[in-house]
PDB file of C-alpha atoms and ligand atoms in Angstrom:
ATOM      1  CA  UNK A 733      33.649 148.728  28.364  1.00 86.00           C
ATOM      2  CA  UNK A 734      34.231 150.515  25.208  1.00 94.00           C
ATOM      3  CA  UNK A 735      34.199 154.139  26.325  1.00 97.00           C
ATOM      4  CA  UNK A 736      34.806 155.590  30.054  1.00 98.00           C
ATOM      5  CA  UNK A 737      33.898 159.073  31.214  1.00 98.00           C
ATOM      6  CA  UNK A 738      36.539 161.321  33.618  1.00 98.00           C
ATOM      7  CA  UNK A 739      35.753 164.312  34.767  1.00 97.00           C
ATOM      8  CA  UNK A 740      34.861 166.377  31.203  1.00 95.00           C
ATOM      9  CA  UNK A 741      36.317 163.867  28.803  1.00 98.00           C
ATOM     10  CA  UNK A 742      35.229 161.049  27.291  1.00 98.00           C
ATOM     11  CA  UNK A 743      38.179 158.094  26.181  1.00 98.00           C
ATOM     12  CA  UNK A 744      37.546 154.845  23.916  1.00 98.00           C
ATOM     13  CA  UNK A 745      39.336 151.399  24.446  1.00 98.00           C
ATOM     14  CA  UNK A 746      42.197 151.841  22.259  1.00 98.00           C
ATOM     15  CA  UNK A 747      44.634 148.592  23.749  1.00 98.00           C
ATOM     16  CA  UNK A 748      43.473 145.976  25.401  1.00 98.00           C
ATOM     17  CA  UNK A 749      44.890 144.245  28.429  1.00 98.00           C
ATOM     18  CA  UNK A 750      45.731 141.210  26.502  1.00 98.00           C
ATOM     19  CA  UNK A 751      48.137 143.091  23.824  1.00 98.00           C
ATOM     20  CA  UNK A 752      49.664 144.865  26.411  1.00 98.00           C
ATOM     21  CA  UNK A 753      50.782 141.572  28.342  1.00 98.00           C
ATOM     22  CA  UNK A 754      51.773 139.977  25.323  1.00 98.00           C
ATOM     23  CA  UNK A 755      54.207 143.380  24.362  1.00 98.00           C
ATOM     24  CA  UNK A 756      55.444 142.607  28.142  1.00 98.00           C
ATOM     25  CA  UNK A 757      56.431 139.519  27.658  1.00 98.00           C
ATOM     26  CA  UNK A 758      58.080 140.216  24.846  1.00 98.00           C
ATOM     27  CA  UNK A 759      60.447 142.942  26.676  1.00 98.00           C
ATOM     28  CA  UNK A 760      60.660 140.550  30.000  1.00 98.00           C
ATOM     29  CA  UNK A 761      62.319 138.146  27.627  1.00 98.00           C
ATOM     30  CA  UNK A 762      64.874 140.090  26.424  1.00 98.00           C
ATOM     31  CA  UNK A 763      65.584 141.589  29.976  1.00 98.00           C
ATOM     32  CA  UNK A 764      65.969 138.240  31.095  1.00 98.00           C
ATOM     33  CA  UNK A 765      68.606 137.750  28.862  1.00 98.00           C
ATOM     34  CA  UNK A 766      70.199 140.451  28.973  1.00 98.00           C
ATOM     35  CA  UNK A 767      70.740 139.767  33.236  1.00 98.00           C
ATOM     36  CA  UNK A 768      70.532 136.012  33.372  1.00 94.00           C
ATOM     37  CA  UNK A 769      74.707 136.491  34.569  1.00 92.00           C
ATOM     38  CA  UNK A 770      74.511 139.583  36.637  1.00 93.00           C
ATOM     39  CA  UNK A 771      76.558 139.171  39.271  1.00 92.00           C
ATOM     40  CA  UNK A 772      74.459 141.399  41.536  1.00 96.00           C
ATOM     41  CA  UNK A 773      71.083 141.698  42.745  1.00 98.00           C
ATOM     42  CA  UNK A 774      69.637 144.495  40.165  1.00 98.00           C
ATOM     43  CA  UNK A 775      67.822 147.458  41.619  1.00 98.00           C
ATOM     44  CA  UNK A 776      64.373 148.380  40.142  1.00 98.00           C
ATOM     45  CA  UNK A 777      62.964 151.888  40.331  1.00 98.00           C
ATOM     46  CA  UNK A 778      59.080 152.364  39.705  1.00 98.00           C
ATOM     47  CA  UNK A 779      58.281 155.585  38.626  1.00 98.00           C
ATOM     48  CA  UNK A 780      54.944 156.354  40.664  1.00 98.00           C
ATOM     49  CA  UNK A 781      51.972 156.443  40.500  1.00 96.00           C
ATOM     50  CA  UNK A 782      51.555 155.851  37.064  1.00 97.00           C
ATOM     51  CA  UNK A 783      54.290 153.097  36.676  1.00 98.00           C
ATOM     52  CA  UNK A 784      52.974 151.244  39.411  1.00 98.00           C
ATOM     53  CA  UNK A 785      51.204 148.429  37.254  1.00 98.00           C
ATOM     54  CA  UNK A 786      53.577 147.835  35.019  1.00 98.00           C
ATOM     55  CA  UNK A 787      56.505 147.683  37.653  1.00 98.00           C
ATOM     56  CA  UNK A 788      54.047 144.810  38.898  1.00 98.00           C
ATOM     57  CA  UNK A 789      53.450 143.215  35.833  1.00 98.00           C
ATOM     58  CA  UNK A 790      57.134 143.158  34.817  1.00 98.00           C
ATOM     59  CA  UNK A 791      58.344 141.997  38.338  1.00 98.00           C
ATOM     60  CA  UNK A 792      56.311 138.978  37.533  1.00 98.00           C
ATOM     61  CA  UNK A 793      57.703 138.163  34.636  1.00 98.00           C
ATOM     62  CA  UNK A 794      61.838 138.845  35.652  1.00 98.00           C
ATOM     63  CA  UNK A 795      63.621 135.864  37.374  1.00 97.00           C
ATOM     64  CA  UNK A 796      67.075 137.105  38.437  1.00 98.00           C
ATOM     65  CA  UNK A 797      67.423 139.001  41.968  1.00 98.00           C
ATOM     66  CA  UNK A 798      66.352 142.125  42.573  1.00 98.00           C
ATOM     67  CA  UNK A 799      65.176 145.007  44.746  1.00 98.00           C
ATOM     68  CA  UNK A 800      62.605 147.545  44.605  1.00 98.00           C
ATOM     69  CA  UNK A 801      62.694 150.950  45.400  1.00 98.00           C
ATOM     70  CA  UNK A 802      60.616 153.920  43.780  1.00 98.00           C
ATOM     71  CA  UNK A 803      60.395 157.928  43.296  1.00 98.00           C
ATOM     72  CA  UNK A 804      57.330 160.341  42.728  1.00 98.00           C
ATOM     73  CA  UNK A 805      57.935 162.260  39.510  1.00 96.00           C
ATOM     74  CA  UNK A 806      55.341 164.761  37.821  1.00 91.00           C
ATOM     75  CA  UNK A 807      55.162 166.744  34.599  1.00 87.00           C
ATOM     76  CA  UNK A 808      51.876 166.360  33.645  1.00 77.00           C
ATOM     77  CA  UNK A 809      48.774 168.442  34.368  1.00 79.00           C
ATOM     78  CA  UNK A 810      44.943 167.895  33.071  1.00 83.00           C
ATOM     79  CA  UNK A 811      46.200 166.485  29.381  1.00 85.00           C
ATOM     80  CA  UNK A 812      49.571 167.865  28.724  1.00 83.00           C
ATOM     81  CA  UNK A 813      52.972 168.131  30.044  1.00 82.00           C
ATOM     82  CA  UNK A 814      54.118 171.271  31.586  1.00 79.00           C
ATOM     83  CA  UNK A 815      57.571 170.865  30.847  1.00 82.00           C
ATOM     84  CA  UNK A 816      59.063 171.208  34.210  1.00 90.00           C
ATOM     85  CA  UNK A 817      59.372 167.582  36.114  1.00 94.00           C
ATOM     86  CA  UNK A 818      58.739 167.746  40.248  1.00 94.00           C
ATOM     87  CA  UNK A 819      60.294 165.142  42.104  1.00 96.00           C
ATOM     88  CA  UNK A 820      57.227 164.617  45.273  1.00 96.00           C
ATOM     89  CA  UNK A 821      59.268 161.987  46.992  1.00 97.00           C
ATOM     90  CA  UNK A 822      62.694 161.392  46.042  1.00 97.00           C
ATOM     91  CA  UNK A 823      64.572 157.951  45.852  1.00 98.00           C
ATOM     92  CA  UNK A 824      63.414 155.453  48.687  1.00 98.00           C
ATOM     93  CA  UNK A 825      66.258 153.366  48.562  1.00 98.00           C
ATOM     94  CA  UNK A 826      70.059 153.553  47.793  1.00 98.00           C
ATOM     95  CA  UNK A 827      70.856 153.131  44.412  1.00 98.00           C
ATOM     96  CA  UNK A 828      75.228 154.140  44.676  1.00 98.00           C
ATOM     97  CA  UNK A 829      76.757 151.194  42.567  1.00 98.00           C
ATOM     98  CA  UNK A 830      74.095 149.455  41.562  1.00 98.00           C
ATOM     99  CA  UNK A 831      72.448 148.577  38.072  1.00 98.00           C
ATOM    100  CA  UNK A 832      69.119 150.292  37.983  1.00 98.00           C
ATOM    101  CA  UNK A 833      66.752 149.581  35.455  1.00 98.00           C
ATOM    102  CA  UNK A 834      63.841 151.932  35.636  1.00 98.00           C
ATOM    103  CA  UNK A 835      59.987 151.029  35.073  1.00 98.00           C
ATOM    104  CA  UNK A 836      58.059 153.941  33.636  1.00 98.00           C
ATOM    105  CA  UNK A 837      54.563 154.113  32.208  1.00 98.00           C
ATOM    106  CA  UNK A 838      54.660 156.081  29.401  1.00 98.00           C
ATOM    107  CA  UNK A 839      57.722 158.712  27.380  1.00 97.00           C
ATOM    108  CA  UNK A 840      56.421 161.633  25.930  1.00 96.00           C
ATOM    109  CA  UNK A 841      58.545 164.337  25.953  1.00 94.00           C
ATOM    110  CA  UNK A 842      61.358 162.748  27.464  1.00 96.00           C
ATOM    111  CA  UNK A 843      61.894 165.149  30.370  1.00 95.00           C
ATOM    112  CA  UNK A 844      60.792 163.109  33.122  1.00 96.00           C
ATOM    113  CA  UNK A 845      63.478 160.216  32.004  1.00 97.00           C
ATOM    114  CA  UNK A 846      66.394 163.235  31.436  1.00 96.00           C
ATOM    115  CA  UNK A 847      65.777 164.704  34.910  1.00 96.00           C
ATOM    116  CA  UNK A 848      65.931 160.980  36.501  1.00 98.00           C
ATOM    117  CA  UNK A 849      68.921 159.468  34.794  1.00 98.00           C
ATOM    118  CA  UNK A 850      70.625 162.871  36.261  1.00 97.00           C
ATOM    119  CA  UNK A 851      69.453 162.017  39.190  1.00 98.00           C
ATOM    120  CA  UNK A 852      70.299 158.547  39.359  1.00 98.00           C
ATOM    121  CA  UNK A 853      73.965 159.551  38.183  1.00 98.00           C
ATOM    122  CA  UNK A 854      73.968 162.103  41.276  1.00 98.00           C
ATOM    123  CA  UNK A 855      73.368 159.159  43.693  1.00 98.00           C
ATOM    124  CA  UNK A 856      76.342 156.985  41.799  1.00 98.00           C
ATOM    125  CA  UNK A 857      74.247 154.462  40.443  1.00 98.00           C
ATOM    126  CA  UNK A 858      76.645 151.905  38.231  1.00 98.00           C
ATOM    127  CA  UNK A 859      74.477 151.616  35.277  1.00 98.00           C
ATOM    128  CA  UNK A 860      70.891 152.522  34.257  1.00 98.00           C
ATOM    129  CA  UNK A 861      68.548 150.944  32.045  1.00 98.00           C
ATOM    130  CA  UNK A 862      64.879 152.340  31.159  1.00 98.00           C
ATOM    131  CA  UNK A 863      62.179 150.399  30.251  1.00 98.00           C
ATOM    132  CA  UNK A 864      59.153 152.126  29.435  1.00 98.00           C
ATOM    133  CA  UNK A 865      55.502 150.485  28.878  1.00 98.00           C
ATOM    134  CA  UNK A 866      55.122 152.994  26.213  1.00 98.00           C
ATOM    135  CA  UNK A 867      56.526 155.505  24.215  1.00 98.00           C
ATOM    136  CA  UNK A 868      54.987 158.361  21.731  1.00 98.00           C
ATOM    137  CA  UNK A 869      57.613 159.006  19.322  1.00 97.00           C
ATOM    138  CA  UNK A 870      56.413 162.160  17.906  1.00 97.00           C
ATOM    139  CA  UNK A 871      56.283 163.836  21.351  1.00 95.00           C
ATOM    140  CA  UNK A 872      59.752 163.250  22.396  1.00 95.00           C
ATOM    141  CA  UNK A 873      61.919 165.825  22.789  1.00 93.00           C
ATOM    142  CA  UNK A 874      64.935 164.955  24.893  1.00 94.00           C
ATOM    143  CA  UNK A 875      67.894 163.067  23.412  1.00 93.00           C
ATOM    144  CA  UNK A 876      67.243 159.826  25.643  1.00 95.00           C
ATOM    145  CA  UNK A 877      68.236 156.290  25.040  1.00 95.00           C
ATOM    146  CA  UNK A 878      65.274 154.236  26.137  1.00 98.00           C
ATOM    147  CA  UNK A 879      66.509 150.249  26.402  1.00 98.00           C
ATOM    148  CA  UNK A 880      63.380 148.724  26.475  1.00 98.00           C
ATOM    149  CA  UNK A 881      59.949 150.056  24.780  1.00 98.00           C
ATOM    150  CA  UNK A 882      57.085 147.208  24.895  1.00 98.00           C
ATOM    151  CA  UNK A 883      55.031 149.390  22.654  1.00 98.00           C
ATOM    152  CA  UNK A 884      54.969 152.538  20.291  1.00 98.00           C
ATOM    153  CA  UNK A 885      51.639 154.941  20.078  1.00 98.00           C
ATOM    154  CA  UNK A 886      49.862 158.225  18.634  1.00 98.00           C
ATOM    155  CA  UNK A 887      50.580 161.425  20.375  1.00 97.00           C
ATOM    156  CA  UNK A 888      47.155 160.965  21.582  1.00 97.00           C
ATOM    157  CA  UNK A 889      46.338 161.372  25.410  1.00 97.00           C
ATOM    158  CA  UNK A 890      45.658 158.147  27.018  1.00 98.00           C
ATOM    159  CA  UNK A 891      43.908 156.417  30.439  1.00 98.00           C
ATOM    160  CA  UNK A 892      44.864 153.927  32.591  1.00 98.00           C
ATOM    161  CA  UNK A 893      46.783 150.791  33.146  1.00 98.00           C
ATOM    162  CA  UNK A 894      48.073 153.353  35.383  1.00 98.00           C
ATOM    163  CA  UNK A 895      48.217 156.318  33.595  1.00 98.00           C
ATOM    164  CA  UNK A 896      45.908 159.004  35.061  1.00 97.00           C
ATOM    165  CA  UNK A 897      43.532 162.233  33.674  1.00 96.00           C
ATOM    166  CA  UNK A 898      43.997 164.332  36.977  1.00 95.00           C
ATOM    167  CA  UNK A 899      44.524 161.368  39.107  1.00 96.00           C
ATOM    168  CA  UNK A 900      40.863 159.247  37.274  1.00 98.00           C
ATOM    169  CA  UNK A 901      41.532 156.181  35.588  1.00 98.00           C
ATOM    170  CA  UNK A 902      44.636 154.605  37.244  1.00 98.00           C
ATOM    171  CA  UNK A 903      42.369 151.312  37.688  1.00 98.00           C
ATOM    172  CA  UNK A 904      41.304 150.348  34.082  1.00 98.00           C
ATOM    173  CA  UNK A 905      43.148 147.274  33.070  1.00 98.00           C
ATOM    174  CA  UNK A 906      42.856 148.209  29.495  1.00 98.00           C
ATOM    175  CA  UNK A 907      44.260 151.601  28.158  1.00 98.00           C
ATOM    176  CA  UNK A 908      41.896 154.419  26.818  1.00 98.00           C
ATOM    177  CA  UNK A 909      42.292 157.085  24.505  1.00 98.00           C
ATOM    178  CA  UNK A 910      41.078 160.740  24.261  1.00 98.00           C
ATOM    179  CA  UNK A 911      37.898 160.694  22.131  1.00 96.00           C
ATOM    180  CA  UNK A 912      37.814 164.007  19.982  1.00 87.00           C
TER     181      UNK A 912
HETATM  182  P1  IMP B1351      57.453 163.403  29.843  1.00 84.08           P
HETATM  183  O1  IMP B1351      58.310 163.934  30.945  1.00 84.08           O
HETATM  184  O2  IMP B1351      56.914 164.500  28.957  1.00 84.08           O
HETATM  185  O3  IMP B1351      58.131 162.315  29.033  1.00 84.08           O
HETATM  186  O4  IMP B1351      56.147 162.812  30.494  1.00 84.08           O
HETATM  187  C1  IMP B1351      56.145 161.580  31.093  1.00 84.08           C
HETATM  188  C2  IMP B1351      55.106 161.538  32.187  1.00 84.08           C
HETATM  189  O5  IMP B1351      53.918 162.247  31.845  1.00 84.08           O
HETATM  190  C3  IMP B1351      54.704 160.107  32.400  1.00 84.08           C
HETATM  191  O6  IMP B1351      55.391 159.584  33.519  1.00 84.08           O
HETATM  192  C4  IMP B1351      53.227 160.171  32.638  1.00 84.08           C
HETATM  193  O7  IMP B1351      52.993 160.188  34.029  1.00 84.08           O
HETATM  194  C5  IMP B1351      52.770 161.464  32.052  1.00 84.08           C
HETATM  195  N1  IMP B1351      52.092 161.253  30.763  1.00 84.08           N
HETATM  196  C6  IMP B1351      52.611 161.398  29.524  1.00 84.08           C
HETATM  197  N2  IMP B1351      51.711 161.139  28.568  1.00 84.08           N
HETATM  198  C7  IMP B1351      50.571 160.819  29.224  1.00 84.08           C
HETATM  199  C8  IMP B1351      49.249 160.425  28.774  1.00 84.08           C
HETATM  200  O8  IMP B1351      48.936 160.311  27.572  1.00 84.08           O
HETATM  201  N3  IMP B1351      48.345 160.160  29.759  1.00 84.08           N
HETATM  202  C9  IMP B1351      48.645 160.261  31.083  1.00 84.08           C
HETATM  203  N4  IMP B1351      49.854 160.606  31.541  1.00 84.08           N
HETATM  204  C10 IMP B1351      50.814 160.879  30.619  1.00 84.08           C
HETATM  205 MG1   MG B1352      54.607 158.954  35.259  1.00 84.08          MG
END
């Protein structure tokens, strides 16, 4: 498909499924260095709904122990963030001394990922990593260390792999941008 239709807006393929994966593998590398010798079983926190693919597609590709737990976090509404972050469902799972590293779908502004880490250092979590599908450099606005990014992209809005126009397009296996 080159172009998909969501409520009023019409989005064209922008990356496909097979550049993603290869940009993940490239990150699950590294994290697999990085905690081939942890001494504990690591705790992974998908960010849903939209990080709900790419939790799976990383958790594939990582071979040391871990757990999975997740939160509901939301910031975004129609096509652009509203700069306050609501927290649906809060932590499923204990995180107090563990090392976290968080799966999210997508930085923009950076709130989401400030309000989390706080919350994650509320809860006593030992160390947190983020590792983010994507990232849109000239949106962000919080001061935010982000470990892992598998790939950089416009400030354009995008669909799926995921990511969601008012809930629409969380199924493509391909990611879609805004057509102006
Ligand atoms: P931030 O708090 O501004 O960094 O926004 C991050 C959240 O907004 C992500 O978890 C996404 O759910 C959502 N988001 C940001 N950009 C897009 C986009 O282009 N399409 C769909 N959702 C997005
Ligand atoms: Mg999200």
């Amino acid at each position: 498909m080159e172009t998909v239709v969501y409520h009023d807006k019409r989005f064209r393929l922008m990356i496909s499924y097979e550049q993603l994966s290869q940009a993940m593998d490239r990150i699950a590398a590294r994290i697999n260095s990085d905690y081939s010798g942890n001494s504990t079983p690591v705790t992974f926190i998908c960010v849903l709904n939209g990080a709900i693919m790419f939790t799976a597609e990383m958790m594939k590709r990582l071979n040391f122990d871990a757990e999975l737990i997740s939160i509901k976090m939301s910031s975004y509404c129609g096509t652009s963030s509203q700069g306050t972050v609501k927290v649906p469902l809060g932590l499923t799972g204990n995180v107090e001394g563990r090392d976290v590293i968080v799966f999210e779908d997508i930085v923009d502004s950076g709130l989401t990922m400030v309000e989390l880490k706080r919350i994650l250092k509320e809860k006593g979590a030992r160390d947190v990593k983020v590792c983010t599908m994507l990232l849109k450099p000239d949106a962000l606005k919080a001061d935010i260390k982000l470990d892992y990014v598998a790939m950089e992209i416009p400030n354009d809005f995008i669909v799926g792999f995921g990511l969601d126009y008012d809930e629409l397009g969380r199924n493509l296996k391909d990611i879609y941008v805004l057509d102006k």
